[in-house]
Amino acid sequence: MSGTARVRNRSNPLMDGSAAVVAFAGVVVIVAVAGTAAAGVSAPRVAATFGVLIAVGEMVRLRLPDDRVQAPIGLAAALGYALLTYLPGEGQVTHSILQTIAVTSGGMLAGALPHALAGRASELEGIARRILVVSGVAAVFRPLARDDALHAWLEDHPHALVVLTILAATVAWGLEALLAAGIQASRQVGPFRALLRNELVAFLGIGAAIASTGILIPLAMWEVGLWALPLVIIPLLLAQLAYRRYAGIRHTQDQTIRALSRATEVGGYTETGHARRVTELSLAIGRDLGLPENRLRLLQYAALMHDVGQLSLADPIPGGATVLVTPGERRKIAGLGAGVVRQASLREEVAEIVEAQAEPYRRPHVRDDTEIPRESRIIKVVNAYDDLVGTATSEDARLEALESLRLGMAYEYDPKVVAALARVLGRAGAIPR
């Protein structure tokens, strides 16, 4: 999910989908370890090699630009182990579903231990998701790999193995997206269908490299053996380093935009924290309305920069409350802000969103309201709400602000956005349900 802070809901964290996933993964791991210990380890040298590689991959895990945490090398190695069917010198590889889970979980937990000892986040939820993804792939593929007749047929038809491994990687893609979307939906941050779509799209980035490497591992090891591991993993390592650099660039850009957005606060044009509050609440509404991830990124940047046009005013607006000035003044400020965004070399879509935020939801003699970006409508509603509430902390002030927005739904404010604002505030406990 995006790196900006979110409006929190009032739900019990024990009922969060994350806790359920971690608990379920814990049960699966306990059963797998117990079953493997009772049955004995098949091909221990191979299991140890993959366990070490998975642990190393977990140690060098990657935080993506959208704030997702992934362990490309560890997950690819775990998928490769789940899909492994044959090794030169070893013959048919017949480790069980439970052993696959035990080796995967042992490696991931061992790799996460240095992070925990160093006081960094252990990302237990992410580890649990990866374990369950590998468990699902193993449950589908390992029974096939242990079938002697099928293995003999695969030796004569190697292209079929490619098809099977691709199908298994597709299963991994779907499971990862379903688990992540389910956890986010349990936190009430948006409709499940939109969250699932965002997760599926997000996995097409580094996830595609993970899946393809997981497929290549068993295919390459069929011919080369364990020496294929470094040959296959090195390209993924280089891709991970490139992603890490890209994430660093995105982080620097985010920090620059945040610093620029605070210029209005430092100059006394807006209240302290106004841009941050508008951004957090806008993103929460955007998720509630099901905006895709790429549009949420544009919404984040535009919300941070929405008031930067006030820097050109000779006399600051009292409290920076643009909701109190004339529509002409609001358009002027929005236009100046869009000019600053363009000079900052941000995407043109961000400038368009900032510029359109001053437009009313319904305009005279214009039947189609789709010309105004939804992101602009969101920022318009949230900015007005924050301006009306100001520094007040009472529920009465918030209710009055929300009621004022509802009175303006016939012309000024998008009713769907106002309704989403009420839902988000209700979940956050800012207003009664």
Coordinates of C-alpha atoms in Angstrom, one line a residue:
M1 CA 0.0 0.0 0.0
S2 CA 1.0 3.6 -0.3
G3 CA 3.6 4.9 2.1
T4 CA 1.5 7.8 3.4
A5 CA -0.2 7.4 6.8
R6 CA -3.8 6.2 6.8
V7 CA -6.9 7.1 8.7
R8 CA -7.2 4.3 11.1
N9 CA -10.4 2.4 11.8
R10 CA -11.8 1.5 15.2
S11 CA -11.9 -2.2 14.6
N12 CA -10.3 -4.6 17.1
P13 CA -6.8 -5.4 15.8
L14 CA -7.4 -9.0 17.0
M15 CA -10.1 -9.2 14.3
D16 CA -7.8 -7.9 11.6
G17 CA -7.3 -10.2 8.6
S18 CA -3.5 -9.9 9.2
A19 CA -3.8 -11.6 12.6
A20 CA -5.9 -14.4 11.0
V21 CA -3.4 -14.9 8.2
V22 CA -0.5 -15.0 10.7
A23 CA -2.3 -17.5 12.9
F24 CA -3.3 -19.7 10.1
A25 CA 0.2 -19.7 8.7
G26 CA 1.5 -20.6 12.2
V27 CA -0.7 -23.6 12.4
V28 CA 0.4 -24.7 8.9
V29 CA 4.1 -24.3 9.9
I30 CA 3.6 -26.3 13.1
V31 CA 1.9 -29.2 11.2
A32 CA 4.5 -29.1 8.5
V33 CA 7.5 -29.2 10.9
A34 CA 5.9 -32.0 13.0
G35 CA 5.0 -34.0 9.9
T36 CA 8.5 -33.6 8.4
A37 CA 10.2 -34.5 11.7
A38 CA 8.1 -37.7 11.9
A39 CA 8.6 -38.8 8.3
G40 CA 12.3 -37.7 8.0
V41 CA 13.9 -35.3 5.6
S42 CA 14.0 -36.3 1.9
A43 CA 17.2 -35.3 0.1
P44 CA 18.6 -33.3 3.1
R45 CA 21.4 -31.8 1.0
V46 CA 19.0 -30.2 -1.4
A47 CA 16.7 -29.1 1.4
A48 CA 19.5 -27.5 3.3
T49 CA 20.7 -25.7 0.1
F50 CA 17.3 -24.2 -0.6
G51 CA 16.7 -23.4 3.1
V52 CA 19.9 -21.3 3.2
L53 CA 19.1 -19.6 -0.1
I54 CA 15.6 -18.7 1.2
A55 CA 17.0 -17.4 4.5
V56 CA 19.5 -15.2 2.6
G57 CA 16.7 -13.9 0.3
E58 CA 14.6 -13.0 3.4
M59 CA 17.6 -11.1 4.9
V60 CA 18.0 -8.9 1.8
R61 CA 14.3 -8.4 1.3
L62 CA 13.1 -5.3 -0.6
R63 CA 10.8 -2.5 0.3
L64 CA 9.0 -1.4 -3.0
P65 CA 8.2 2.2 -3.9
D66 CA 4.5 1.6 -3.0
D67 CA 5.6 0.5 0.5
R68 CA 5.0 -3.2 -0.1
V69 CA 7.7 -5.5 1.3
Q70 CA 8.8 -8.4 -0.8
A71 CA 11.6 -11.0 -0.6
P72 CA 12.3 -11.7 -4.3
I73 CA 15.1 -14.1 -3.9
G74 CA 13.6 -16.0 -1.0
L75 CA 10.2 -16.4 -2.5
A76 CA 11.6 -17.4 -5.9
A77 CA 13.8 -20.0 -4.3
A78 CA 10.8 -21.3 -2.3
L79 CA 8.7 -21.6 -5.4
G80 CA 11.6 -23.3 -7.2
Y81 CA 11.8 -25.9 -4.3
A82 CA 8.0 -26.5 -4.5
L83 CA 8.3 -27.1 -8.3
L84 CA 11.5 -29.2 -8.2
T85 CA 11.0 -32.7 -9.8
Y86 CA 14.4 -33.9 -10.8
L87 CA 18.1 -33.5 -10.2
P88 CA 21.1 -35.1 -12.0
G89 CA 22.7 -37.6 -9.7
E90 CA 19.7 -37.5 -7.3
G91 CA 17.0 -38.7 -9.7
Q92 CA 13.3 -38.0 -9.1
V93 CA 12.9 -35.4 -6.2
T94 CA 10.0 -36.6 -4.0
H95 CA 10.0 -34.3 -1.0
S96 CA 6.5 -33.9 0.3
I97 CA 4.2 -30.9 0.7
L98 CA 4.9 -30.7 4.4
Q99 CA 8.7 -30.7 3.8
T100 CA 8.3 -28.0 1.3
I101 CA 6.5 -25.8 3.8
A102 CA 8.9 -26.7 6.6
V103 CA 12.0 -25.8 4.6
T104 CA 10.4 -22.6 3.3
S105 CA 9.1 -21.4 6.7
G106 CA 12.4 -22.4 8.4
G107 CA 14.4 -20.4 5.9
M108 CA 12.1 -17.3 6.0
L109 CA 12.0 -17.2 9.8
A110 CA 15.8 -17.6 10.0
G111 CA 16.3 -14.8 7.5
A112 CA 13.9 -12.6 9.5
L113 CA 15.7 -13.1 12.8
P114 CA 18.5 -10.6 12.1
H115 CA 15.9 -7.9 11.3
A116 CA 14.1 -8.6 14.6
L117 CA 17.4 -8.6 16.6
A118 CA 18.4 -5.3 15.1
G119 CA 15.0 -3.8 16.1
R120 CA 13.7 -3.5 12.6
A121 CA 10.2 -4.6 11.6
S122 CA 10.0 -8.4 11.3
E123 CA 7.1 -8.1 8.7
L124 CA 5.5 -11.2 10.1
E125 CA 2.4 -10.6 8.0
G126 CA 4.5 -10.6 4.8
I127 CA 6.3 -13.8 5.9
A128 CA 3.0 -15.5 6.7
R129 CA 1.6 -14.6 3.2
R130 CA 4.7 -15.9 1.5
I131 CA 4.5 -19.2 3.4
L132 CA 0.9 -19.6 2.5
V133 CA 1.6 -18.8 -1.2
V134 CA 4.3 -21.5 -1.3
S135 CA 2.0 -23.9 0.6
G136 CA -0.7 -23.4 -2.0
V137 CA 1.7 -24.0 -4.9
A138 CA 3.2 -27.1 -3.1
A139 CA -0.3 -28.5 -2.5
V140 CA -1.1 -28.2 -6.2
F141 CA 2.2 -29.4 -7.6
R142 CA 4.0 -31.7 -5.2
P143 CA 1.4 -34.6 -5.6
L144 CA 2.1 -34.4 -9.4
A145 CA 5.8 -34.4 -8.9
R146 CA 5.7 -37.5 -6.7
D147 CA 3.7 -39.5 -9.3
D148 CA 6.1 -42.0 -10.9
A149 CA 4.0 -42.4 -14.1
L150 CA 3.7 -38.6 -14.5
H151 CA 7.4 -38.1 -13.9
A152 CA 8.3 -40.7 -16.6
W153 CA 5.9 -39.0 -19.0
L154 CA 7.5 -35.6 -18.2
E155 CA 10.9 -37.0 -19.2
D156 CA 9.5 -37.7 -22.6
H157 CA 7.6 -34.4 -22.9
P158 CA 9.7 -31.7 -21.2
H159 CA 7.5 -29.0 -22.7
A160 CA 4.7 -30.1 -20.5
L161 CA 6.8 -29.4 -17.4
V162 CA 7.1 -25.8 -18.6
V163 CA 3.3 -25.5 -18.8
L164 CA 2.8 -27.0 -15.4
T165 CA 5.3 -24.7 -13.8
I166 CA 3.8 -21.7 -15.4
L167 CA 0.4 -22.7 -14.1
A168 CA 1.9 -23.1 -10.6
A169 CA 3.4 -19.6 -10.9
T170 CA -0.1 -18.3 -11.8
V171 CA -1.5 -20.0 -8.7
A172 CA 1.2 -18.1 -6.7
W173 CA 0.3 -14.8 -8.3
G174 CA -3.4 -15.3 -7.5
L175 CA -2.8 -16.4 -3.9
E176 CA -0.5 -13.5 -3.2
A177 CA -3.1 -11.0 -4.5
L178 CA -6.0 -12.7 -2.7
L179 CA -4.3 -12.7 0.6
A180 CA -3.0 -9.1 0.4
A181 CA -6.4 -7.8 -0.8
G182 CA -8.3 -9.8 1.9
I183 CA -6.1 -8.3 4.6
Q184 CA -6.6 -4.8 3.3
A185 CA -10.4 -5.3 2.9
S186 CA -10.5 -6.5 6.6
R187 CA -9.1 -3.2 7.6
Q188 CA -11.9 -1.5 5.6
V189 CA -9.6 0.5 3.4
G190 CA -11.5 -0.1 0.2
P191 CA -13.8 -2.4 -1.8
F192 CA -12.3 -5.9 -2.2
R193 CA -12.6 -5.9 -6.0
A194 CA -10.5 -2.7 -6.3
L195 CA -8.0 -3.9 -3.8
L196 CA -7.6 -7.2 -5.6
R197 CA -7.1 -5.4 -8.9
N198 CA -4.4 -3.2 -7.4
E199 CA -2.6 -6.3 -5.9
L200 CA -2.7 -8.1 -9.2
V201 CA -1.3 -5.1 -11.0
A202 CA 1.4 -4.6 -8.3
F203 CA 2.6 -8.2 -8.7
L204 CA 3.3 -7.6 -12.4
G205 CA 6.4 -5.6 -11.5
I206 CA 8.9 -7.4 -9.3
G207 CA 6.4 -10.3 -9.0
A208 CA 6.9 -11.2 -12.6
A209 CA 10.6 -11.5 -12.0
I210 CA 10.0 -13.7 -9.0
A211 CA 7.6 -16.0 -10.8
S212 CA 9.8 -16.4 -13.8
T213 CA 12.8 -17.2 -11.7
G214 CA 10.8 -19.7 -9.7
I215 CA 9.9 -21.4 -13.0
L216 CA 13.4 -21.3 -14.3
I217 CA 14.9 -22.9 -11.1
P218 CA 13.5 -26.4 -11.6
L219 CA 13.9 -26.3 -15.4
A220 CA 17.6 -25.4 -15.1
M221 CA 18.3 -27.8 -12.3
W222 CA 16.8 -30.6 -14.4
E223 CA 20.0 -30.3 -16.6
V224 CA 22.6 -28.6 -14.4
G225 CA 21.8 -29.6 -10.9
L226 CA 22.3 -27.4 -7.8
W227 CA 24.9 -25.3 -9.7
A228 CA 22.0 -23.8 -11.6
L229 CA 20.9 -21.9 -8.5
P230 CA 23.5 -19.1 -8.7
L231 CA 23.1 -18.8 -12.5
V232 CA 19.3 -18.3 -12.2
I233 CA 19.4 -16.2 -9.0
I234 CA 22.0 -13.6 -10.2
P235 CA 19.6 -11.9 -12.7
L236 CA 17.0 -11.6 -10.0
L237 CA 19.5 -10.1 -7.6
L238 CA 20.4 -7.5 -10.2
A239 CA 16.7 -6.7 -10.8
Q240 CA 16.3 -6.4 -7.0
L241 CA 19.2 -3.9 -6.9
A242 CA 17.6 -1.9 -9.7
Y243 CA 14.3 -1.9 -7.8
R244 CA 16.1 -0.7 -4.7
R245 CA 17.6 2.2 -6.5
Y246 CA 14.3 3.1 -8.1
A247 CA 12.6 2.9 -4.6
G248 CA 15.3 5.3 -3.3
I249 CA 14.6 7.8 -6.1
R250 CA 10.9 7.6 -5.5
H251 CA 11.5 8.1 -1.8
T252 CA 13.6 11.2 -2.5
Q253 CA 10.9 12.6 -4.8
D254 CA 8.3 12.0 -2.1
Q255 CA 10.4 13.8 0.5
T256 CA 11.0 16.7 -1.9
I257 CA 7.2 17.1 -2.5
R258 CA 6.4 16.9 1.2
A259 CA 9.0 19.6 1.9
L260 CA 7.6 21.8 -0.8
S261 CA 4.1 21.3 0.5
R262 CA 5.1 22.6 4.0
A263 CA 6.2 25.9 2.5
T264 CA 2.7 27.3 2.9
E265 CA 2.7 26.3 6.6
V266 CA 6.2 27.8 7.2
G267 CA 5.1 31.0 5.5
G268 CA 2.0 31.2 7.6
Y269 CA -0.4 30.8 4.7
T270 CA -2.0 27.6 6.0
E271 CA -2.5 25.9 9.4
T272 CA 0.2 23.5 10.5
G273 CA -0.4 20.0 9.3
H274 CA -3.1 21.0 6.8
A275 CA -1.5 19.4 3.7
R276 CA -0.7 16.2 5.6
R277 CA -4.3 15.9 6.9
V278 CA -5.8 16.6 3.5
T279 CA -3.5 14.0 1.9
E280 CA -4.2 11.3 4.5
L281 CA -7.9 11.7 4.3
S282 CA -7.9 12.0 0.5
L283 CA -6.1 8.8 0.2
A284 CA -8.5 7.0 2.6
I285 CA -11.4 8.3 0.5
G286 CA -9.6 7.3 -2.7
R287 CA -9.2 3.7 -1.5
D288 CA -12.8 3.7 -0.3
L289 CA -13.9 4.6 -3.8
G290 CA -11.7 2.0 -5.3
L291 CA -9.1 4.2 -7.1
P292 CA -6.3 2.2 -8.8
E293 CA -2.8 2.4 -7.3
N294 CA -1.5 4.7 -10.0
R295 CA -4.3 7.2 -9.5
L296 CA -3.8 7.1 -5.7
R297 CA -0.2 8.1 -6.3
L298 CA -1.4 11.1 -8.4
L299 CA -3.9 11.9 -5.7
Q300 CA -1.2 11.9 -3.0
Y301 CA 1.0 14.3 -4.9
A302 CA -1.9 16.6 -5.8
A303 CA -3.2 16.7 -2.3
L304 CA 0.2 17.6 -0.9
M305 CA 0.5 20.4 -3.4
H306 CA -3.1 21.6 -3.5
D307 CA -2.5 24.8 -1.6
V308 CA 0.9 25.8 -2.8
G309 CA -0.6 28.5 -5.0
Q310 CA -1.3 30.5 -1.9
L311 CA 2.4 31.4 -1.8
S312 CA 1.7 34.0 -4.5
L313 CA -0.9 35.9 -2.5
A314 CA 0.1 39.3 -1.1
D315 CA -2.1 38.9 1.9
P316 CA -2.6 35.4 3.4
I317 CA -6.1 34.1 3.7
P318 CA -7.1 33.9 7.4
G319 CA -6.2 30.3 8.5
G320 CA -5.5 29.5 4.9
A321 CA -9.2 28.5 4.5
T322 CA -9.8 28.8 0.8
V323 CA -13.3 27.5 1.3
L324 CA -14.1 31.0 2.7
V325 CA -12.9 33.0 -0.4
T326 CA -14.8 33.7 -3.7
P327 CA -14.8 31.0 -6.5
G328 CA -12.7 33.3 -8.6
E329 CA -10.0 33.5 -5.9
R330 CA -10.1 29.7 -5.5
R331 CA -9.6 29.3 -9.3
K332 CA -6.7 31.8 -9.2
I333 CA -4.9 29.9 -6.4
A334 CA -5.5 26.6 -8.0
G335 CA -4.1 27.8 -11.3
L336 CA -1.0 29.3 -9.7
G337 CA -0.5 26.0 -7.8
A338 CA -0.7 24.0 -11.0
G339 CA 1.9 26.3 -12.5
V340 CA 4.2 25.5 -9.5
V341 CA 3.6 21.8 -10.1
R342 CA 4.6 22.1 -13.7
Q343 CA 7.7 24.0 -12.8
A344 CA 8.6 21.2 -10.3
S345 CA 8.6 18.8 -13.3
L346 CA 5.9 16.6 -11.8
R347 CA 3.5 14.7 -14.1
E348 CA 1.0 16.8 -16.0
E349 CA -1.8 14.8 -14.5
V350 CA -0.9 16.2 -11.1
A351 CA -1.0 19.8 -12.4
E352 CA -4.4 19.1 -14.0
I353 CA -5.8 17.7 -10.7
V354 CA -4.5 20.7 -8.7
E355 CA -6.0 23.1 -11.2
A356 CA -9.4 21.4 -11.4
Q357 CA -9.9 21.3 -7.6
A358 CA -11.5 24.7 -7.5
E359 CA -14.2 23.8 -10.0
P360 CA -17.7 23.0 -8.6
Y361 CA -19.0 19.5 -9.0
R362 CA -21.9 20.7 -11.2
R363 CA -21.2 23.5 -13.7
P364 CA -23.9 25.6 -15.5
H365 CA -24.6 24.4 -19.1
V366 CA -22.3 21.4 -18.7
R367 CA -24.1 18.1 -18.5
D368 CA -21.1 15.8 -18.3
D369 CA -19.2 16.1 -15.1
T370 CA -16.4 13.6 -16.1
E371 CA -14.2 16.5 -17.2
I372 CA -13.3 17.1 -13.6
P373 CA -10.9 14.4 -12.4
R374 CA -12.3 12.4 -9.5
E375 CA -9.1 13.1 -7.6
S376 CA -9.9 16.9 -7.9
R377 CA -13.3 16.3 -6.4
I378 CA -11.9 14.4 -3.5
I379 CA -9.3 17.1 -2.7
K380 CA -12.1 19.8 -3.0
V381 CA -14.3 18.0 -0.4
V382 CA -11.4 17.1 2.0
N383 CA -9.9 20.6 1.8
A384 CA -13.2 22.2 2.5
Y385 CA -13.8 19.8 5.4
D386 CA -10.4 20.5 7.0
D387 CA -10.9 24.3 6.5
L388 CA -14.3 24.1 8.2
V389 CA -13.1 22.0 11.1
G390 CA -9.9 23.9 11.6
T391 CA -8.2 23.1 14.9
A392 CA -11.5 22.1 16.6
T393 CA -11.5 18.7 18.2
S394 CA -15.1 18.4 19.2
E395 CA -17.5 16.0 17.4
D396 CA -20.0 18.9 17.0
A397 CA -17.5 20.9 14.9
R398 CA -16.9 17.8 12.7
L399 CA -20.6 17.1 12.3
E400 CA -21.3 20.7 11.4
A401 CA -18.5 20.7 8.8
L402 CA -19.9 17.5 7.3
E403 CA -23.4 18.9 7.2
S404 CA -22.1 22.0 5.4
L405 CA -20.6 19.8 2.7
R406 CA -23.9 17.9 2.4
L407 CA -25.8 21.2 1.9
G408 CA -23.4 21.9 -1.0
M409 CA -23.9 18.6 -2.8
A410 CA -26.4 20.0 -5.2
Y411 CA -23.8 22.2 -6.9
E412 CA -20.4 22.4 -5.2
Y413 CA -19.4 18.9 -3.9
D414 CA -19.6 15.4 -5.4
P415 CA -22.2 13.5 -3.4
K416 CA -20.3 10.2 -3.8
V417 CA -17.1 11.8 -2.3
V418 CA -19.1 13.3 0.6
A419 CA -20.6 10.0 1.3
A420 CA -17.2 8.3 1.2
L421 CA -15.9 11.0 3.6
A422 CA -18.7 10.2 6.1
R423 CA -17.8 6.4 5.9
V424 CA -14.1 7.0 6.4
L425 CA -14.7 9.4 9.3
G426 CA -17.1 6.9 10.8
R427 CA -14.6 4.1 10.6
A428 CA -11.9 6.3 12.1
G429 CA -14.1 7.2 15.0
A430 CA -14.0 10.9 14.1
I431 CA -17.8 11.1 13.9
P432 CA -20.6 8.7 15.1
R433 CA -21.8 6.1 12.7

